[in-house]
Coordinates of N, CA and C in Angstrom, one line a residue:
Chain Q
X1 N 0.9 -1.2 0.0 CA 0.0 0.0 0.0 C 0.9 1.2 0.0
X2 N 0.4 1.7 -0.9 CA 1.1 3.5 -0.8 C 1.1 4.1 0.5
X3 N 1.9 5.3 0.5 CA 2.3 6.0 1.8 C 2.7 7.2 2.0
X4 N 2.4 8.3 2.6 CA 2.8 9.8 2.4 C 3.1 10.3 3.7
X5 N 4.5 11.1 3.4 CA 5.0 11.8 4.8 C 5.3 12.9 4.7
X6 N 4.9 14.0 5.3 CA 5.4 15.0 5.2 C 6.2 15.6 6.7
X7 N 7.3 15.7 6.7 CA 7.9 16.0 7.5 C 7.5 16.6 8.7
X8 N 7.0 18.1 7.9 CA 7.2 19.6 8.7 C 5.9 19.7 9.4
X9 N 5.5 19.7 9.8 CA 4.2 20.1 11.0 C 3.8 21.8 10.2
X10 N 4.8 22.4 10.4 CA 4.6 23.6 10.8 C 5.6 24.3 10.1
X11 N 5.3 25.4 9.2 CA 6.4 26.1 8.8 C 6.1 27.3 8.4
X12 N 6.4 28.3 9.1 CA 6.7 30.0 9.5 C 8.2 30.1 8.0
X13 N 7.2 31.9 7.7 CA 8.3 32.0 6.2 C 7.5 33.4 6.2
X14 N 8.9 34.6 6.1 CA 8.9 35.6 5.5 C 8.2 35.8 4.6
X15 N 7.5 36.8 4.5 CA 6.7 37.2 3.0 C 7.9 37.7 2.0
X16 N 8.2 37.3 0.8 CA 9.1 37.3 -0.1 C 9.9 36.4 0.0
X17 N 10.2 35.8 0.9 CA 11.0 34.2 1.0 C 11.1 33.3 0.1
X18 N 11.9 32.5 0.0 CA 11.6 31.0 -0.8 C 11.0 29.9 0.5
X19 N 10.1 29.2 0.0 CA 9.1 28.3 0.1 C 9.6 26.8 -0.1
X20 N 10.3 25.6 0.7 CA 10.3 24.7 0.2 C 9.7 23.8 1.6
X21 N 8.4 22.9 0.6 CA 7.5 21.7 1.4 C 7.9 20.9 1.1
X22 N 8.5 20.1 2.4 CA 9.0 18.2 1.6 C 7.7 17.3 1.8
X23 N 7.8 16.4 0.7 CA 7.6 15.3 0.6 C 7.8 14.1 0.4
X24 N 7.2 12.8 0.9 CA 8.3 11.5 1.1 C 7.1 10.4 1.0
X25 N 7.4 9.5 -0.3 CA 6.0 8.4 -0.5 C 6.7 7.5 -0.4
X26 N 6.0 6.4 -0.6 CA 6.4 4.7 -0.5 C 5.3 4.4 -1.7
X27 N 5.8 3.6 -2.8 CA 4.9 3.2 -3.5 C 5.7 2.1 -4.2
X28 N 5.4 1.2 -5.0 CA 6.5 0.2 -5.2 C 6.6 0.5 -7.1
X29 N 5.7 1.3 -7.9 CA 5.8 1.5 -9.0 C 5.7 3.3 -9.3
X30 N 5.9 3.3 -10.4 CA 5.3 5.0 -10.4 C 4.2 5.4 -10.2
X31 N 4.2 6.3 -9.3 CA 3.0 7.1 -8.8 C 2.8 8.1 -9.6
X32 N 1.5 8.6 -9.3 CA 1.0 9.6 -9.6 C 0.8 10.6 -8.1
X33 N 1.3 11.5 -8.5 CA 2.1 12.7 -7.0 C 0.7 13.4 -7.4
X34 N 0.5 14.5 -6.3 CA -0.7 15.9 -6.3 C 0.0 16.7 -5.5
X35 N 0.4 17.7 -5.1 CA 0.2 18.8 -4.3 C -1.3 19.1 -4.4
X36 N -1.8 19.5 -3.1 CA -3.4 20.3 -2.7 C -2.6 21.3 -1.6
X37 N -3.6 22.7 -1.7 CA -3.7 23.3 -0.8 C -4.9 23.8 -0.3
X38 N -5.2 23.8 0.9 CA -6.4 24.2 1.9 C -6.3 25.8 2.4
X39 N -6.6 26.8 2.2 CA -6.7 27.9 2.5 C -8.2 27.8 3.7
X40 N -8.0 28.8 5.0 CA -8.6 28.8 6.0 C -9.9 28.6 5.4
X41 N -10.9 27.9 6.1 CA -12.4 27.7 5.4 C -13.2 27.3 4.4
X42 N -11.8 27.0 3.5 CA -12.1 26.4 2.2 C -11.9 25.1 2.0
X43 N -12.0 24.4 0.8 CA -11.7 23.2 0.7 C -10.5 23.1 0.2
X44 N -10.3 21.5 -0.2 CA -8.8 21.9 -1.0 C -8.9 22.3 -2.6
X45 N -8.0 22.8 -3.0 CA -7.7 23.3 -4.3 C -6.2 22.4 -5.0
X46 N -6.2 21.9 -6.0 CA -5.1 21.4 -6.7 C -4.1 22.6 -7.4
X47 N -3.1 22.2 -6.5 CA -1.7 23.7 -7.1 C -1.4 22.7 -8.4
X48 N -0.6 21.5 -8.5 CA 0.0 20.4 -9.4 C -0.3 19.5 -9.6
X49 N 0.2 18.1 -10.7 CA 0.1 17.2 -10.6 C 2.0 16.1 -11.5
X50 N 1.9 15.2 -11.0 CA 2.8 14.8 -11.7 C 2.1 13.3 -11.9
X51 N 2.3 12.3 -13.4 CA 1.6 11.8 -13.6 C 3.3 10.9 -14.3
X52 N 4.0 11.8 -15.5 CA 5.1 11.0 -16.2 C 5.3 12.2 -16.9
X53 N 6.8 12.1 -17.5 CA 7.0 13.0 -18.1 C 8.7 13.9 -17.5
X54 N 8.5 15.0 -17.7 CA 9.8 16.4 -17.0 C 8.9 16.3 -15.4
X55 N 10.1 16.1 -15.0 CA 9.8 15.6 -13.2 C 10.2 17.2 -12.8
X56 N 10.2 17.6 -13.4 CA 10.3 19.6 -13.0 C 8.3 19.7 -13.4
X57 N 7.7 20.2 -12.2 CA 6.1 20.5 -12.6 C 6.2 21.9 -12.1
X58 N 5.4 22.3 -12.7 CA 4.6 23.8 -12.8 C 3.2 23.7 -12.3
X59 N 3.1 24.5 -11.3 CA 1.7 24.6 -11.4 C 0.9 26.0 -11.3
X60 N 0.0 26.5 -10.1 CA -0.6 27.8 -10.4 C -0.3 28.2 -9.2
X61 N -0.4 29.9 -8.9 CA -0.2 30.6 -8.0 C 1.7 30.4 -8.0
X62 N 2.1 30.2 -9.1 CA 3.7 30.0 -8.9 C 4.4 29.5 -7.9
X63 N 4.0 28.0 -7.9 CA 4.6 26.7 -7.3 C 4.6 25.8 -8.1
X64 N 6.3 25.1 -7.8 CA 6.1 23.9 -8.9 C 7.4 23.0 -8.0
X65 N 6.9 21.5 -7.9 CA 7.4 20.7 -7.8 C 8.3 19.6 -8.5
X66 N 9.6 18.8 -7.9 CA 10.5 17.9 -9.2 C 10.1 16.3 -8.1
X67 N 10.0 15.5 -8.9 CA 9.9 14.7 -8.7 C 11.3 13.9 -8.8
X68 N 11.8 13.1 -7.7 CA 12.9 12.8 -7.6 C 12.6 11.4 -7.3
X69 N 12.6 10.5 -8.0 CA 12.7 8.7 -8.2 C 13.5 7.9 -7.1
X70 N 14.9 8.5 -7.0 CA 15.8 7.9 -6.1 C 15.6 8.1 -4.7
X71 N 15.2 9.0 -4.3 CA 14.5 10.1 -3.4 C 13.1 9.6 -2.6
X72 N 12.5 9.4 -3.5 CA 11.1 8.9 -3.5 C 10.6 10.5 -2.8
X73 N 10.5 11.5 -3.8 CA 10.4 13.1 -2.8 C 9.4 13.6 -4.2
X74 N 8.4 13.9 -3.9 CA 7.6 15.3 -4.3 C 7.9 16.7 -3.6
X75 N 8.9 17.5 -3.6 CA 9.2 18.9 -2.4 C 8.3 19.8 -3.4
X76 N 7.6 20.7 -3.2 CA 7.2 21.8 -3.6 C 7.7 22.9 -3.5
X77 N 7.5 23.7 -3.9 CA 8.7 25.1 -3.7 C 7.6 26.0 -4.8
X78 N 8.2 27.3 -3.9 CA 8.0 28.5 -4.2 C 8.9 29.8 -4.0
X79 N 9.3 30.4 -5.2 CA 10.4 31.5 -5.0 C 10.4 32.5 -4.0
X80 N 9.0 32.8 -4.1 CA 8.8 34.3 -3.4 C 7.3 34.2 -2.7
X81 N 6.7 34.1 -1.5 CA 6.0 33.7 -0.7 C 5.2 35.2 -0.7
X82 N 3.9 35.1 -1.0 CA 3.4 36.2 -0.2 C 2.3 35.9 0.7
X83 N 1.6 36.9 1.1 CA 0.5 36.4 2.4 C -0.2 35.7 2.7
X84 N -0.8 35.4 1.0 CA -1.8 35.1 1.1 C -1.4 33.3 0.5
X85 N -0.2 32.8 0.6 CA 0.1 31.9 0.7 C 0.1 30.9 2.1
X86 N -0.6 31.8 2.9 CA -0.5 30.5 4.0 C -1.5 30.4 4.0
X87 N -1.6 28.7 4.1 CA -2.7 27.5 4.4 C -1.9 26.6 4.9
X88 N -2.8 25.9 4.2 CA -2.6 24.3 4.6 C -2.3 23.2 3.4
X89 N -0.8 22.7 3.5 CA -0.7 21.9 2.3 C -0.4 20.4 2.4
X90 N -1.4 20.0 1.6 CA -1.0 18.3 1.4 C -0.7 18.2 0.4
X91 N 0.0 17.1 0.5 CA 0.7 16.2 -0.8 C 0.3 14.6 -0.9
X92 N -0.4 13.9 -2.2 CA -1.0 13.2 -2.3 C -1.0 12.5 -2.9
X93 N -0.6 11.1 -2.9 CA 0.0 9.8 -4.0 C -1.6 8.9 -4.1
X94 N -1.2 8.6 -5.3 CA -2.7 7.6 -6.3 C -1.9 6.9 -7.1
X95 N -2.7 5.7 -6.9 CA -2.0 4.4 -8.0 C -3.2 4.5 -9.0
X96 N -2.7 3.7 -10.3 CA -3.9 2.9 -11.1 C -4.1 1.5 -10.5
X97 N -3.1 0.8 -9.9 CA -3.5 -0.1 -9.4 C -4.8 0.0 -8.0
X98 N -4.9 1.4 -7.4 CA -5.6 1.4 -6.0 C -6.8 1.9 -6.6
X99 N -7.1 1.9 -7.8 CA -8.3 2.4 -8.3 C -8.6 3.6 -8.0
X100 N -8.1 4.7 -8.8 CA -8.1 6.0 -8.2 C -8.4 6.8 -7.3
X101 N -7.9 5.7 -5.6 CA -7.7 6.2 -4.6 C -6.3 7.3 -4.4
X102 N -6.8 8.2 -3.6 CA -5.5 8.9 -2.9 C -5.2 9.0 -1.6
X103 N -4.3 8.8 -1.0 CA -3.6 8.3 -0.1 C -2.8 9.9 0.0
X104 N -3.4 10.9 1.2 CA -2.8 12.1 1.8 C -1.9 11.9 2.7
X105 N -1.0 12.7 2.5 CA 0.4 13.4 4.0 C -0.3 13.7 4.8
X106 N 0.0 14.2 6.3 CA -0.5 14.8 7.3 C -0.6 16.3 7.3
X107 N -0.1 16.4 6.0 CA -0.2 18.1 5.9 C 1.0 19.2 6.5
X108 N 1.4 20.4 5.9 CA 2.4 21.0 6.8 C 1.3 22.4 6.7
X109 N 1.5 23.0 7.6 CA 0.9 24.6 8.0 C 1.8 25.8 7.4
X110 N 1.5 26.3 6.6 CA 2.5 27.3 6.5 C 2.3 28.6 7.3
X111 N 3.1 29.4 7.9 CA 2.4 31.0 8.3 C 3.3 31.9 7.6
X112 N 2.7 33.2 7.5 CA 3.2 33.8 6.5 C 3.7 35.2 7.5
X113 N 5.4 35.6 8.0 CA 5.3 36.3 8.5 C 5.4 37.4 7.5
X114 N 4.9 38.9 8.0 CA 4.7 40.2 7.1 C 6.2 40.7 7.3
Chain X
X1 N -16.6 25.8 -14.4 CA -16.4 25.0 -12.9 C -16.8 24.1 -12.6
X2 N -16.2 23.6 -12.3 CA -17.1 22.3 -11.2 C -17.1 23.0 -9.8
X3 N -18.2 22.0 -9.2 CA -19.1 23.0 -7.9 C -18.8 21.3 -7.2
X4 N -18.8 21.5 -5.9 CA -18.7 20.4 -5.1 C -19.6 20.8 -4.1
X5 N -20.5 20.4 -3.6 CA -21.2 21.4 -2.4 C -21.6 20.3 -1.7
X6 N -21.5 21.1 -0.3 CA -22.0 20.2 1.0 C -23.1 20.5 1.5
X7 N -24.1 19.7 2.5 CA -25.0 20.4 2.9 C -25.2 21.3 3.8
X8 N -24.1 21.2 4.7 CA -24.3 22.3 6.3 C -22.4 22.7 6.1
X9 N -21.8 23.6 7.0 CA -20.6 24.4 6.9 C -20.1 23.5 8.4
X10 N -21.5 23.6 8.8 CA -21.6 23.1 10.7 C -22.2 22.7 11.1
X11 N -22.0 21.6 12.0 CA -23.2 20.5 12.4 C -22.8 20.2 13.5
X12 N -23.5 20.1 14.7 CA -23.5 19.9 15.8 C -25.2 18.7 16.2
X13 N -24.3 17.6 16.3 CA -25.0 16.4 17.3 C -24.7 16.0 18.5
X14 N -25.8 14.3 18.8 CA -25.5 14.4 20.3 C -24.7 12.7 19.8
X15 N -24.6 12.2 20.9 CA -23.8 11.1 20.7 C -25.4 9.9 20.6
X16 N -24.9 9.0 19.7 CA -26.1 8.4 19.3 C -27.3 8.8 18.3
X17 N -26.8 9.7 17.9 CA -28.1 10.9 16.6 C -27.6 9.5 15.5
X18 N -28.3 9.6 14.7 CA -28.4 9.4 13.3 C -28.0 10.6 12.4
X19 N -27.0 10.3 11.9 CA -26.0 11.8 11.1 C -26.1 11.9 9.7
X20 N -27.2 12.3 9.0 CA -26.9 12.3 7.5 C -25.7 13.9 6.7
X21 N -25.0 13.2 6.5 CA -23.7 14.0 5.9 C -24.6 14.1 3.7
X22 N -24.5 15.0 3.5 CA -25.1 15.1 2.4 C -24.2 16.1 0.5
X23 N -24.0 15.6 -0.4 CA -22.5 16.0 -1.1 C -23.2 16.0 -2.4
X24 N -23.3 17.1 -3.6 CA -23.8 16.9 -4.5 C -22.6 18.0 -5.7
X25 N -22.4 17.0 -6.6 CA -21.7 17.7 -8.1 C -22.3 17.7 -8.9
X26 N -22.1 19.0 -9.8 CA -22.3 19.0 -11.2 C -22.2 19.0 -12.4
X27 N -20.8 18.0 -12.0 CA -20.3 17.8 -13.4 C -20.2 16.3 -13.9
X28 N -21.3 16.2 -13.6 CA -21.6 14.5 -13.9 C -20.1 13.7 -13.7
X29 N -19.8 13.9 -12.6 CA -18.6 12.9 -12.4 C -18.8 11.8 -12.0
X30 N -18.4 10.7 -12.4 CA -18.4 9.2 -12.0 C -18.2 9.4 -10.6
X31 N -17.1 9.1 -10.4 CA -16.5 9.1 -8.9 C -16.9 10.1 -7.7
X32 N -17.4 9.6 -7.0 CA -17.2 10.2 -5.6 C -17.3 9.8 -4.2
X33 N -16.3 10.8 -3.2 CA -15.4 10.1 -2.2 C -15.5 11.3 -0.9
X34 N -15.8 10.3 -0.1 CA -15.4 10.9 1.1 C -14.4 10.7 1.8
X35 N -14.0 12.1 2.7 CA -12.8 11.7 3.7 C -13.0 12.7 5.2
X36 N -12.7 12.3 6.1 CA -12.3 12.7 7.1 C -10.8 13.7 7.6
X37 N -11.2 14.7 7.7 CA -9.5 15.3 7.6 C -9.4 15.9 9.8
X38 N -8.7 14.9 10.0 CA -8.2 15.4 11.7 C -6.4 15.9 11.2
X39 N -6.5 17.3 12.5 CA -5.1 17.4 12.5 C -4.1 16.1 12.8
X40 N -2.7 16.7 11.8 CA -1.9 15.7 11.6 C -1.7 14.4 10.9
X41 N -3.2 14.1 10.9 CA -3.5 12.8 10.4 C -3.9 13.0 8.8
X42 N -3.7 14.3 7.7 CA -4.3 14.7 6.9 C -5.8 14.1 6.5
X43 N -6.0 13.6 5.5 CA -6.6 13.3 5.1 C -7.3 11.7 5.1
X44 N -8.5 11.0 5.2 CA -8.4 9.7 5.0 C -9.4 8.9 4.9
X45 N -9.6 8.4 3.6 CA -10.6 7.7 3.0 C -11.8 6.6 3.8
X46 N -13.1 7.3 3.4 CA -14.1 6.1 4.5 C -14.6 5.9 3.3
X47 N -15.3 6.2 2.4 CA -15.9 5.1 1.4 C -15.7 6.2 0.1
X48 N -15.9 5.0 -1.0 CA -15.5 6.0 -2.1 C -16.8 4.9 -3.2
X49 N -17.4 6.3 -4.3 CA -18.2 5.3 -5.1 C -17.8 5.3 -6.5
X50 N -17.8 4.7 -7.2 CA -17.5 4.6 -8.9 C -18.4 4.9 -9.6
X51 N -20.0 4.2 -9.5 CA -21.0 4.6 -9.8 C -22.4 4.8 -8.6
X52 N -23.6 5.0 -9.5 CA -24.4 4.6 -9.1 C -25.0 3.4 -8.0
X53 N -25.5 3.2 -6.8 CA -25.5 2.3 -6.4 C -24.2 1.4 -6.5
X54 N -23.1 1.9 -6.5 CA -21.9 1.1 -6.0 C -20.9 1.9 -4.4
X55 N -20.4 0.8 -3.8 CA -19.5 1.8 -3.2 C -19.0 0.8 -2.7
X56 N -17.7 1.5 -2.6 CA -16.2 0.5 -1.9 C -16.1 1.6 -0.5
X57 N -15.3 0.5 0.6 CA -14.6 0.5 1.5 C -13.5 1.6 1.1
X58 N -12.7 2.8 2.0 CA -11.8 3.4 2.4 C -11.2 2.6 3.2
X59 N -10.3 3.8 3.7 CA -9.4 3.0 4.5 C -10.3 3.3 6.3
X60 N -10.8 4.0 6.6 CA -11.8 3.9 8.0 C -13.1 3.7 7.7
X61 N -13.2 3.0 7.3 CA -15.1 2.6 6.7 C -16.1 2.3 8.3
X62 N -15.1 2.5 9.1 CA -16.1 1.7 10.8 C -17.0 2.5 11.4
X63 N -18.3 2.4 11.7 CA -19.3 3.7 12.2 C -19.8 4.7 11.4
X64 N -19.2 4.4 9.9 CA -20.4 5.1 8.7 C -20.5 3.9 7.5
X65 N -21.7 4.0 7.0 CA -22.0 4.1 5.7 C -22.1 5.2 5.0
X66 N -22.3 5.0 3.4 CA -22.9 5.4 2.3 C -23.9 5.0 1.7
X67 N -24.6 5.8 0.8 CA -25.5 5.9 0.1 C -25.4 6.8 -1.6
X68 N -25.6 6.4 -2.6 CA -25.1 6.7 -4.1 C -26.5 6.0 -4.9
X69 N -27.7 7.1 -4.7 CA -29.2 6.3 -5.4 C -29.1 7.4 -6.8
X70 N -28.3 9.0 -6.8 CA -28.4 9.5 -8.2 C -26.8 9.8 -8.2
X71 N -26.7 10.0 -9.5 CA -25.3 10.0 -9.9 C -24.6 11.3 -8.9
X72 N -25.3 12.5 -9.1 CA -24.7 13.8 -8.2 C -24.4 13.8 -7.1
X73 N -25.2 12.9 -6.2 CA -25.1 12.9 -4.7 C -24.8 11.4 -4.4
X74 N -24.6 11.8 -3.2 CA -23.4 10.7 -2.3 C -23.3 11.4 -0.6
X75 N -24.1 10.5 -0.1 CA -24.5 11.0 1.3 C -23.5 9.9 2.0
X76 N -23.0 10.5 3.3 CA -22.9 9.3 4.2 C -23.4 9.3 5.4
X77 N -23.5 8.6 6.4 CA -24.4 8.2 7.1 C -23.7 7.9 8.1
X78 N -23.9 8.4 9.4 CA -23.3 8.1 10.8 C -24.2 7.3 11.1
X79 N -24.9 5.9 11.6 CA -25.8 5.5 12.7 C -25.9 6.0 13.6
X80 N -25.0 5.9 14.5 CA -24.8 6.3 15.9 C -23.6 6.9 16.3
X81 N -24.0 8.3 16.3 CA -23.1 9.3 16.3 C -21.7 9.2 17.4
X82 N -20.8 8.7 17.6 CA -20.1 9.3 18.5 C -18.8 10.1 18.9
X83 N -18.3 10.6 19.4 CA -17.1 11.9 20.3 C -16.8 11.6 19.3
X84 N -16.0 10.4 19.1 CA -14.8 10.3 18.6 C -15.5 10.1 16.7
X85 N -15.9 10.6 16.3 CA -16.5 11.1 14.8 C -16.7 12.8 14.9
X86 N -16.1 13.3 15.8 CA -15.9 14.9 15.8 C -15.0 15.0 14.9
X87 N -14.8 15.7 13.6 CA -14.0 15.9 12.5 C -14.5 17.0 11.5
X88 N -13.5 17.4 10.5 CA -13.7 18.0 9.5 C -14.5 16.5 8.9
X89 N -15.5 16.8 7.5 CA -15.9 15.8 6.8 C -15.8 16.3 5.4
X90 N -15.1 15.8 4.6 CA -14.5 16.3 2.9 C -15.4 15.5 2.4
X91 N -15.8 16.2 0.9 CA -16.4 15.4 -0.5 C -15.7 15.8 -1.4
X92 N -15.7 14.9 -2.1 CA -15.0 15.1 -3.1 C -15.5 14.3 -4.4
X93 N -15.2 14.7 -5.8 CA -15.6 14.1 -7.0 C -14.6 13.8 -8.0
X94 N -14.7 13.1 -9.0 CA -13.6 13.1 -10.1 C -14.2 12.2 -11.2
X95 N -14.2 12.3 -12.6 CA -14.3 12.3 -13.6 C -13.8 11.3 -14.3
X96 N -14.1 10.0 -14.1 CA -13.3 9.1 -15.3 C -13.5 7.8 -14.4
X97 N -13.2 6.3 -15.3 CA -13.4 5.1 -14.9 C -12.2 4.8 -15.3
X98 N -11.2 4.1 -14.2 CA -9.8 3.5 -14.5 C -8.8 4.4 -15.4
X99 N -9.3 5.9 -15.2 CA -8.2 6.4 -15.3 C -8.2 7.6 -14.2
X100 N -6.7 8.3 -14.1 CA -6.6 9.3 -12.8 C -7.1 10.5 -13.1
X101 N -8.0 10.8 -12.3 CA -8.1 12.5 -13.3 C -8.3 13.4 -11.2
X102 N -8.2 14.4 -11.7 CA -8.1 15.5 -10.2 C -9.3 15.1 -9.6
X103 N -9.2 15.0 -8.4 CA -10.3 14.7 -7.6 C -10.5 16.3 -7.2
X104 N -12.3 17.2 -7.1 CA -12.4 18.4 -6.7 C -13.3 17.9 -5.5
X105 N -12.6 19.3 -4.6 CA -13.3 18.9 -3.3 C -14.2 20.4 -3.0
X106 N -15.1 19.8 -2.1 CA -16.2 20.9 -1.3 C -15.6 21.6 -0.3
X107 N -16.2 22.3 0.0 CA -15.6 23.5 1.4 C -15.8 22.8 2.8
X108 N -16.3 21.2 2.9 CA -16.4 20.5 4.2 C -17.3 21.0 5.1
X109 N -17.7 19.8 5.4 CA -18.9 20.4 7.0 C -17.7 19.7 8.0
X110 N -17.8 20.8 9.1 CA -17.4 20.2 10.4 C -18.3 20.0 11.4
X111 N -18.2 19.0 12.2 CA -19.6 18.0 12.9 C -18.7 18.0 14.2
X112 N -19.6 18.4 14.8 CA -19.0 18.5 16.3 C -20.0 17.2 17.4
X113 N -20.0 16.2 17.6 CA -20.7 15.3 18.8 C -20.2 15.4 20.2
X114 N -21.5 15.8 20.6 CA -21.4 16.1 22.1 C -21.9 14.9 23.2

């Protein structure tokens, strides 16, 4: 069975900073990675996805994740953090074999100091 | 857009209520899934449906069912409400049979059991 870890609990970040969220899966073939982010009150929203392909992803709000094989690492990253970048972020592995279940991290908190 | 909507934002029972959790899309999506989201623990699958009148086991399927009688909605069902089913409650939908496509999620009701 697939597996997701995300390290950080908690992570406090300058507004204008660089942004980097780790992530750490267990799957025994290639996965299919997600970043989600949760903004207070809302549901989640899909920043990326990695599926096959340039393990360099792009996604929206200017974050993009590399997928690293040897690693077993989805990190997300962002250049320049602004305020309204803190939520809440998961990262989220799906097989074809699990029938397009996904299997979430525990999430990291970001806060955005001014 | 696709729209994911729940029926309450907040719900407050007693322990032992009958809980109907209630989830409706409109983008005629095949699939849909509920999850429970407690801090730390992110995210985590209690039943998920493919179709109509189908539904599979998640990974905590214990102390709810589901229900999937039209394609849009997808209720779940507490019997007997208790403490420990105090949670965020996510829905979510997604688009395709045996292949992966973005699962979109609702703004969640949170259920408080007293």
């Amino acid at each position: 069975a697939q597996s997701v870890t995300q390290p950080d609990i908690h992570i406090t970040v300058s507004e204008g900073a660089s942004l980097e969220l780790r992530c750490n899966y267990s799957y025994g073939a290639t996965p299919y990675l997600f970043w989600y982010v949760q903004s207070p009150g809302q549901g989640l929203q899909l920043l990326l996805k990695y599926f096959s392909g340039d393990t360099l992803v792009q996604g929206i709000k200017g974050f993009e994740a590399e997928f690293k094989r040897s690693q077993s690492s989805f990190n997300l990253r962002k250049p320049s953090v602004h305020w309204s970048d803190a939520a809440e972020y998961f990262c989220a592995v799906g097989a074809r074999a699990a029938g397009n279940k996904l299997t979430f991290g525990g999430g990291t908190r970001v806060l955005v100091k001014p | 857009d696709v729209k994911v909507t729940q029926s309450s934002r907040y719900l407050v029972k007693r322990t032992g209520e009958k809980v109907f959790l209630e989830c409706v899309q409109d983008m005629d999506h095949e699939n849909m899934f509920w999850y429970r989201q407690d801090p730390g623990l992110g995210l985590r699958l209690i039943y998920f449906s493919y179709d109509v009148k189908m539904k599979e086991k998640g990974d905590i399927p214990e102390g709810y069912s589901v229900s999937r009688e039209k394609k849009e909605r997808f209720s779940l069902i507490l019997e007997s409400a208790s403490t420990n089913q105090t949670s965020m409650y996510l829905c979510a939908s997604s688009f395709g049979q045996g292949t992966y496509n973005e699962q979109f999620f609702g703004p969640g009701t949170r259920l408080t059991v007293l």
